[in-house]
Each structure stands twice: as structure tokens, then as C-alpha cells.
Amino acid sequence: MYAQMVESGQAGTTDQDRAFQDKIDRNVRIEPRDWMPEGYRKTLLRQIGQHAHSEIVGQLPEGNWITRAPSLQRKAILLAKVQDEAGHGLYLYCAAETLGKSRDEMTRELLAGKAKYSSIFNYPTLTWADIGMVGWLVDGAAIMNQVPLQRCSYGPYSRAMIRICKEESFHQRQGFDIVRTLMEGTEDQKKMAQDAFNRWWWPAIMMFGPPDGDSVHSEQSMKWGIKLNSNDELRQKFVDQTVPQAEWLGLNVPDADLKWNEERQSYDFGTPDWDEFFAVIKGNGICNRERLDARNKAWDDGAWFRDGLMAHAEKNTHKIAAE
Amino acid sequence: MSPTSKTEFPLWEVFIRGQHGLAHRHVGSLHAPDAELAMKNARDVYTRRNEGVSIWVVPSAAIAASDPSEAEQNFAPSESKIYRHPTFFDIPDDIGAM
Amino acid sequence: MTPFATFCLRMGDNALILGQRTGEWCGHAPVLEEDIAFANMGLDLIGQTQQWFGMIAEELGQSPDKLAFFRGEREYLNTLLVEQPNTDFAHALMRQYLFDAWHLPMLEGLVTSSNQQIAELAAKAVKEVRYHIDRSRDLIIRLGDGSDESHRRMQDALDWLWPFTADLLARDDADAALVAEGVIPEGERIATRFAQETAETFAKATLTAPEGPRRTGGRTGNHSEHMGYLLAVMQSVPRAHPDARW
């Protein structure tokens, strides 16, 4: 999902380009100081940046419920979880920085609305059950996308993904556990869970990006080893994994076309509303403006803090130099 | 968007000793205005899951790295010196520990 | 309520309400590294809340969650300081530091409490809080002695929050009874340590604690108006579904 809408750069045809491709084919990781085609660098920067921004903006819909989590334990777990997202954003920005772009620069692009982030975070979290759905479905889809990226060709990105996947495994489980508790609870709680499921199912399906046929050109990214699976491949895997879980929980999947296909040993499922998907990407989701406003406000309100710390550090350097 | 910071915090590389007795290992990077705060940030960012018993932070700019284009001349020559590894030698099973 | 339960509730309420305020920053702090550090403090505080409430759950016949989510503002016994809003990050840092400057000597005194359970809780919490004050003190000094604007903001926060420290240091009969039994440290000792700590830090930070009226009341359930809103948000879900488990 983080990599799905990234336009891929062009490969060159020089000897250097061929040697580079050969290295990737031999499964040798590319490291920051190695030669790389400009297209590879740019594509990676876009992809890692987009991924990092998604983690940062992704803090907001869940952070929205830290103050309202319904038990002390849930409050602690959610705070730890959203904090992890900040950590993941940080790891990813650092990985992108090895390609020669500073975190502040990337942040400015996000704040100016020039950089993309996963559009799932432009949906609102309306009830406590939404927090369960975000963990179970949204993080579930994210993990599906991130696990293969641990093997991606760029060393710093691959290492960041390894660390992230290790930490992320608790996120999906805590979401599932929230939903499970609701489904074992009162009638109101069950209703709350089904309602949230109805609202999050399709957006989660769409997280994997448009169908392969209509997808932006990503062949080159596949060749370069920075995108490892097609959108539809991952989407199918997600549906096959999640439908039995929904059934176990006693939730109805809001898709009339959902049917087990014995021959394919997979589920057939309906077509998401791609018009909605593109509308949200274009900025017409329910929370696009709120999300960017919140990030801008945090950045602007924090300027004095960052400047103050720099001013102190500079004073200290001068003091030490003078001694 | 408005006033952005005048200067960006410098980048630091973080090394963590995972357990007593092990060497410090590079785990990632972060931004901080100076070493002291870099150390605190490293504690908060990189040891959330009980990952360490000791931390080093080094300004990224202070690291000198080998040149990848010299990788062959640097590292290939030692490839052929296989006699430096104990497995090179055939030792009879019945002579005891060696 | 026994003096013991009153004391534990006050400690737990302080941790919970400050943890709640700290949690509000998640996703909104000035830099990522600070976002993560703040969340760590929030997690420590919520953990401490669970322990303080757990200690009196039996005596009060209420689970920790019941204590957190079904008491009204008049029943909450936290100090006025911790409920003060996140006006800006300077207020948040100053609130944290002032609390730490009291919390640390309190916990250090509790480590040798005659009550075994309290002594054990304090032994664990004191490690967390030593780190909290290391970090908050450091930032107070850096930002107080930083840029003109950071200095001004830190001084504003201090001017606003300092009067509430009287509530941290206030004592009543419940405290006196526990001091006599060796359960909690003497108030005088904590007040002296607090005064030393803050005087040294503010000197380094080039900040001045204001003179003037001091505010008390939180410890006896007389809160500022912020408290009602804080609880309304925090308790909304459990109160809407009183029979539910979460």
C-alpha cells in the first residue's frame, strides 16, 4: 500500500546500469555509497518518503482515541502502539536520508501537500471499535505489504523494514483483540464492531492500490527489487487471510459477491468503489484537510522548540570553545 | 506552511549493546542538537523493547567509510587466503581436542 | 476512607491525569524524537496508576478501571498542577518538570516505607522517574537558556504553573497519620528537596519562579474547570456502556 502508487523511474542502458541490475539479480543489497541509477534513487526516495509520511499521518486517526480508550490497559497499549508508528516513521526517514534528502525537506513536502501518504488515514475513526479495525485490518494489510519489503534491494530500507515488521506484529493482534472483546460483549458492542467493520472493510481492500491493469507503471520497480508483489496478488492474500477471521469473530463481510472458489482455492470478491479511492487520493476524503492541518500545526507550533534547542547547543559549543 | 526551523538538528548514528558481553551494534540513526540529547533520544527511540544495556551515539558526519569502488582491492585479496580458517586443515578425529 | 487509601488515590490520580495530558501530545509533538520520549513517560505514568489503584481496589471495593472511569471530578484527588492544559509544549514540559521535582523525592522516601507494598512499588517507579526528571530538567535548562522565544515561553509557563506547586506540597491529617506510621516521608523533607532542585535548575535555565498567591485544592477534590472536561473525554466510552467489558 505504501509502495503501490509510486511512479517508477527509468533504467539506463550503460555498462554501469547493467552491472547494477546484475547485482540486484544476484540478490546483493545496494548500500548508500554504492553507485545507483538516478531513477532508482528517485523512485526509492518517493517510496520510502511516502511510507514514512504514512506512518506519521497514521498516528492521527488512532491518536484520536488515546484520551478515550475505555480501560487503563487499552490506553497503555494504544499509546505504545501509536508511539511505535512515530518510531517507524523515524526509521524510514533515516533510511530515506541515506539517499541524500533531509528529513526536514521531506517533512516540508508533506506539509505543503506535495508528498503522498496512504489515503486510508483520511478516513475518520468514529467509535472505539474503529481502533480495533485499524489494528486488525489496516495494520494487517500493512504487514502484508511490508513483510516482502524486508527483502527489498536497498539495504537501509530493508533493514528498517526488518525492524518495523518485528515491532509491528503486536499491532495487528491488539486490534484483533479489541474486536474479539467487543464481539464477546454486549449487543451494543457487537453492533459497534459490525458497524466499524462495514466502514473499514472496503477501504482496507483498497489499500493495496488500483487493480494491476490500471496501476501506474511499476514494472521497473519490480525489476529493481523495490516492489516485490503486484497489488492484486497482495489483495487476494489479504482477503483469503481475513475472511475466515471475520467469520470466526462472527462478523458479516459487507460484500454480496464474496464466495469461496473451490477451483482457485481462494475467495472471489466484489469490486471496490475505485471512484471513491481516487476521490480520497485527490483530497476529497473526509479527513484529508484535518490530517494535514494537524501535522502543519504540530510543525509550526514546534518551531520555537527546535530553534531554542539549536540556540542552546550553539551557545554551548561556543562556551566549550572559549574555555 | 510557515516558519520552518533555521537549522536542522544534526544526524547521529546509534550503536547499542544488546546484552552484557556483546559488542555494540549499529541499530539506526536519529536527529538531535547535541550528543547529550542524542543519547537520551536513542534511549527513548531504540530501547523501547528492552533491547539494550549500553548506548553509543556518533555524529554521522564523523564516520569515515571505505569507498565502495575500492571494494575489490580492499576485500578480494583475503578471499584466497583460505588457510587462515581452521576448517582448512584436516585433523584426525582420534587425536582429541584441538 | 482510610489515610492509606486517600494517599494511594492521590498518587494514582496524579499519575493518571498527568498521563492523560501527556497522551494528548501523541502525534502532535514538535519533533519525532520528542513525540516518542513523551509517550514513554505517559506509559510509565499509566503503569504507575494501575499499581496505585490496584493496591486499594480491595479496600474500596472497586477495580482500578472503575476508579479511573466512574468517579466524578469532586472524587478525584490529583493536584491542580497535573490537570493544567497543554497550552503549548512549554507548559507541558514545565508541568512535567515541576511534577518530577516533587515526585522523585516522594518516591525516594517511599522506597523505605514501612508498608511493604508501597516500598516495592516505589522501588520500581523511582527508576522511571529518575529518567523523567533527567530529561525534563535538561530540557528546562536548554530552552530557558536557549533562544529569546524559548526563554520567554518557558518563563510564561513557569509563571502560570508555579502557583500550583503549593498543591503538590500541601499536607493534611491523612498525611500526618501516615508519616507517624513511617508509611510516607515527612512533607518537610520533600519540600526542601523540591526547593533545592527547582532553585538550582531555574538558575541554570535563567528562569525566575514568581512570588505571589499560591493555589491549592486538587488534593481535596476542589479542581480547576479543566478537570471536568478532561474526565468527560476520558470516561465517555465506559460511561456510555456501563455494563461492558473492554
PDB file of C-alpha atoms in Angstrom, chain A residues 56 59-60 63-80 82-83 85-90 93 103 128 177-178 181-182 184-186 188-189 192 294-295 297-299 301-309 311-313 315-316 319, chain C residues 16 19-20 22-24 26-40 42-43 46-47 49-50 53 64-65 68-69 88-90 93 139 141-147 149-151 153-154 230 233-238 240-241 243-246:
ATOM      1  CA  ILE A  56       3.417   9.867  10.705  1.00  0.00           C
ATOM      2  CA  GLN A  59      -0.580   8.370  14.167  1.00  0.00           C
ATOM      3  CA  LEU A  60      -3.521  10.741  13.956  1.00  0.00           C
ATOM      4  CA  GLY A  63      -4.069   9.020  18.482  1.00  0.00           C
ATOM      5  CA  ASN A  64      -7.570  10.447  18.348  1.00  0.00           C
ATOM      6  CA  TRP A  65      -8.606   7.687  20.793  1.00  0.00           C
ATOM      7  CA  ILE A  66      -5.727   7.617  23.276  1.00  0.00           C
ATOM      8  CA  THR A  67      -7.561  10.043  25.544  1.00  0.00           C
ATOM      9  CA  ARG A  68     -10.769   7.980  25.251  1.00  0.00           C
ATOM     10  CA  ALA A  69      -9.537   4.395  25.441  1.00  0.00           C
ATOM     11  CA  PRO A  70     -12.044   2.600  27.670  1.00  0.00           C
ATOM     12  CA  SER A  71      -9.670   0.893  30.123  1.00  0.00           C
ATOM     13  CA  LEU A  72      -6.264   1.699  31.586  1.00  0.00           C
ATOM     14  CA  GLN A  73      -4.767  -1.318  29.875  1.00  0.00           C
ATOM     15  CA  ARG A  74      -6.186  -0.336  26.479  1.00  0.00           C
ATOM     16  CA  LYS A  75      -4.930   3.197  26.978  1.00  0.00           C
ATOM     17  CA  ALA A  76      -1.395   1.991  27.628  1.00  0.00           C
ATOM     18  CA  ILE A  77      -1.448  -0.442  24.703  1.00  0.00           C
ATOM     19  CA  LEU A  78      -2.782   2.162  22.283  1.00  0.00           C
ATOM     20  CA  LEU A  79      -0.263   4.776  23.400  1.00  0.00           C
ATOM     21  CA  ALA A  80       2.560   2.266  22.937  1.00  0.00           C
ATOM     22  CA  VAL A  82       0.847   4.885  18.224  1.00  0.00           C
ATOM     23  CA  GLN A  83       4.282   5.657  19.620  1.00  0.00           C
ATOM     24  CA  GLU A  85       4.199   4.427  14.432  1.00  0.00           C
ATOM     25  CA  ALA A  86       6.249   7.523  15.243  1.00  0.00           C
ATOM     26  CA  GLY A  87       9.271   5.276  15.644  1.00  0.00           C
ATOM     27  CA  HIS A  88       8.612   3.626  12.303  1.00  0.00           C
ATOM     28  CA  GLY A  89       8.311   6.995  10.631  1.00  0.00           C
ATOM     29  CA  LEU A  90      11.633   7.912  12.169  1.00  0.00           C
ATOM     30  CA  TYR A  93      13.022   8.960   7.287  1.00  0.00           C
ATOM     31  CA  ARG A 103      14.012  14.746   6.986  1.00  0.00           C
ATOM     32  CA  TRP A 128     -13.771   2.659  19.820  1.00  0.00           C
ATOM     33  CA  ASP A 177      -8.147  -8.499  20.481  1.00  0.00           C
ATOM     34  CA  ILE A 178     -10.193  -5.292  20.699  1.00  0.00           C
ATOM     35  CA  THR A 181     -13.647  -8.471  23.136  1.00  0.00           C
ATOM     36  CA  LEU A 182     -16.386  -6.383  21.536  1.00  0.00           C
ATOM     37  CA  GLU A 184     -17.925 -11.306  23.064  1.00  0.00           C
ATOM     38  CA  GLY A 185     -19.586  -8.339  24.789  1.00  0.00           C
ATOM     39  CA  THR A 186     -22.977  -6.646  24.921  1.00  0.00           C
ATOM     40  CA  ASP A 188     -24.320  -2.622  21.691  1.00  0.00           C
ATOM     41  CA  GLN A 189     -20.676  -3.598  21.488  1.00  0.00           C
ATOM     42  CA  MET A 192     -20.438  -1.142  17.215  1.00  0.00           C
ATOM     43  CA  ALA A 294      -2.820  18.724  12.366  1.00  0.00           C
ATOM     44  CA  ARG A 295       0.662  17.988  11.027  1.00  0.00           C
ATOM     45  CA  LYS A 297       0.094  22.806  13.375  1.00  0.00           C
ATOM     46  CA  ALA A 298       2.447  20.422  15.191  1.00  0.00           C
ATOM     47  CA  TRP A 299       5.325  21.572  12.995  1.00  0.00           C
ATOM     48  CA  ASP A 301       3.871  25.231  16.939  1.00  0.00           C
ATOM     49  CA  GLY A 302       7.088  23.303  17.482  1.00  0.00           C
ATOM     50  CA  ALA A 303       9.366  25.708  15.585  1.00  0.00           C
ATOM     51  CA  TRP A 304      10.333  27.654  18.736  1.00  0.00           C
ATOM     52  CA  PHE A 305      11.207  24.396  20.486  1.00  0.00           C
ATOM     53  CA  ARG A 306      13.528  23.234  17.716  1.00  0.00           C
ATOM     54  CA  ASP A 307      15.119  26.664  17.353  1.00  0.00           C
ATOM     55  CA  GLY A 308      15.516  27.001  21.120  1.00  0.00           C
ATOM     56  CA  LEU A 309      17.365  23.700  21.386  1.00  0.00           C
ATOM     57  CA  ALA A 311      20.333  28.009  20.023  1.00  0.00           C
ATOM     58  CA  HIS A 312      21.315  26.367  23.302  1.00  0.00           C
ATOM     59  CA  ALA A 313      23.522  23.778  21.598  1.00  0.00           C
ATOM     60  CA  LYS A 315      25.834  28.627  22.814  1.00  0.00           C
ATOM     61  CA  ASN A 316      27.335  25.585  24.488  1.00  0.00           C
ATOM     62  CA  LYS A 319      31.331  28.175  25.593  1.00  0.00           C
TER      63      LYS A 319
ATOM     64  CA  LEU C  16      -3.323   9.095  35.650  1.00  0.00           C
ATOM     65  CA  GLY C  19      -0.529  10.522  31.861  1.00  0.00           C
ATOM     66  CA  GLN C  20      -3.763  11.598  30.197  1.00  0.00           C
ATOM     67  CA  THR C  22       0.861  13.512  28.188  1.00  0.00           C
ATOM     68  CA  GLY C  23      -1.064  11.170  25.907  1.00  0.00           C
ATOM     69  CA  GLU C  24      -2.724  14.143  24.246  1.00  0.00           C
ATOM     70  CA  CYS C  26       0.997  11.725  20.806  1.00  0.00           C
ATOM     71  CA  GLY C  27       1.266  12.655  17.131  1.00  0.00           C
ATOM     72  CA  HIS C  28       1.486  16.389  17.815  1.00  0.00           C
ATOM     73  CA  ALA C  29       4.888  16.999  19.440  1.00  0.00           C
ATOM     74  CA  PRO C  30       7.479  19.390  17.935  1.00  0.00           C
ATOM     75  CA  VAL C  31       9.876  16.649  16.765  1.00  0.00           C
ATOM     76  CA  LEU C  32       9.532  12.919  16.286  1.00  0.00           C
ATOM     77  CA  GLU C  33      12.138  12.088  18.899  1.00  0.00           C
ATOM     78  CA  GLU C  34      10.220  14.127  21.466  1.00  0.00           C
ATOM     79  CA  ASP C  35       6.939  12.527  20.467  1.00  0.00           C
ATOM     80  CA  ILE C  36       8.425   9.147  21.284  1.00  0.00           C
ATOM     81  CA  ALA C  37      10.026  10.290  24.536  1.00  0.00           C
ATOM     82  CA  PHE C  38       6.790  11.843  25.754  1.00  0.00           C
ATOM     83  CA  ALA C  39       4.864   8.674  25.046  1.00  0.00           C
ATOM     84  CA  ASN C  40       7.405   6.728  27.111  1.00  0.00           C
ATOM     85  CA  GLY C  42       2.945   8.578  29.539  1.00  0.00           C
ATOM     86  CA  LEU C  43       3.324   4.802  29.545  1.00  0.00           C
ATOM     87  CA  ILE C  46      -0.324   4.854  33.305  1.00  0.00           C
ATOM     88  CA  GLY C  47       1.528   1.826  34.610  1.00  0.00           C
ATOM     89  CA  THR C  49      -1.680   4.417  38.058  1.00  0.00           C
ATOM     90  CA  GLN C  50      -2.629   0.766  37.675  1.00  0.00           C
ATOM     91  CA  PHE C  53      -5.216   1.743  42.179  1.00  0.00           C
ATOM     92  CA  PRO C  64      -8.687   0.108  39.007  1.00  0.00           C
ATOM     93  CA  ASP C  65     -10.779   0.746  35.883  1.00  0.00           C
ATOM     94  CA  ALA C  68     -10.491   5.611  36.783  1.00  0.00           C
ATOM     95  CA  PHE C  69     -13.675   5.778  34.737  1.00  0.00           C
ATOM     96  CA  ASP C  88       1.860  24.794  24.410  1.00  0.00           C
ATOM     97  CA  PHE C  89       4.806  22.433  24.642  1.00  0.00           C
ATOM     98  CA  ALA C  90       6.487  24.768  27.149  1.00  0.00           C
ATOM     99  CA  LEU C  93       7.448  20.431  29.788  1.00  0.00           C
ATOM    100  CA  LEU C 139      15.007  20.483  28.524  1.00  0.00           C
ATOM    101  CA  ILE C 141      17.643  24.335  31.158  1.00  0.00           C
ATOM    102  CA  ARG C 142      18.192  24.133  27.413  1.00  0.00           C
ATOM    103  CA  LEU C 143      15.030  26.003  26.490  1.00  0.00           C
ATOM    104  CA  GLY C 144      15.244  28.513  29.338  1.00  0.00           C
ATOM    105  CA  ASP C 145      18.771  29.299  28.213  1.00  0.00           C
ATOM    106  CA  GLY C 146      18.034  28.869  24.514  1.00  0.00           C
ATOM    107  CA  SER C 147      16.610  31.449  22.111  1.00  0.00           C
ATOM    108  CA  GLU C 149      11.467  32.999  22.257  1.00  0.00           C
ATOM    109  CA  SER C 150      12.120  29.712  24.007  1.00  0.00           C
ATOM    110  CA  HIS C 151      13.161  31.661  27.114  1.00  0.00           C
ATOM    111  CA  ARG C 153       7.782  30.696  26.598  1.00  0.00           C
ATOM    112  CA  MET C 154       9.429  28.791  29.418  1.00  0.00           C
ATOM    113  CA  LEU C 230     -10.664  16.081  30.923  1.00  0.00           C
ATOM    114  CA  VAL C 233     -13.379  12.904  27.408  1.00  0.00           C
ATOM    115  CA  MET C 234     -11.558  10.180  29.280  1.00  0.00           C
ATOM    116  CA  GLN C 235     -14.645   8.484  30.698  1.00  0.00           C
ATOM    117  CA  SER C 236     -17.043   8.856  27.774  1.00  0.00           C
ATOM    118  CA  VAL C 237     -16.909   5.305  26.443  1.00  0.00           C
ATOM    119  CA  PRO C 238     -17.186   3.283  29.673  1.00  0.00           C
ATOM    120  CA  ALA C 240     -21.947   5.178  27.802  1.00  0.00           C
ATOM    121  CA  HIS C 241     -21.740   1.386  28.227  1.00  0.00           C
ATOM    122  CA  ASP C 243     -22.107  -2.966  31.705  1.00  0.00           C
ATOM    123  CA  ALA C 244     -19.484  -3.560  29.071  1.00  0.00           C
ATOM    124  CA  ARG C 245     -16.057  -5.152  29.326  1.00  0.00           C
ATOM    125  CA  TRP C 246     -13.320  -3.755  27.088  1.00  0.00           C
TER     126      TRP C 246
END
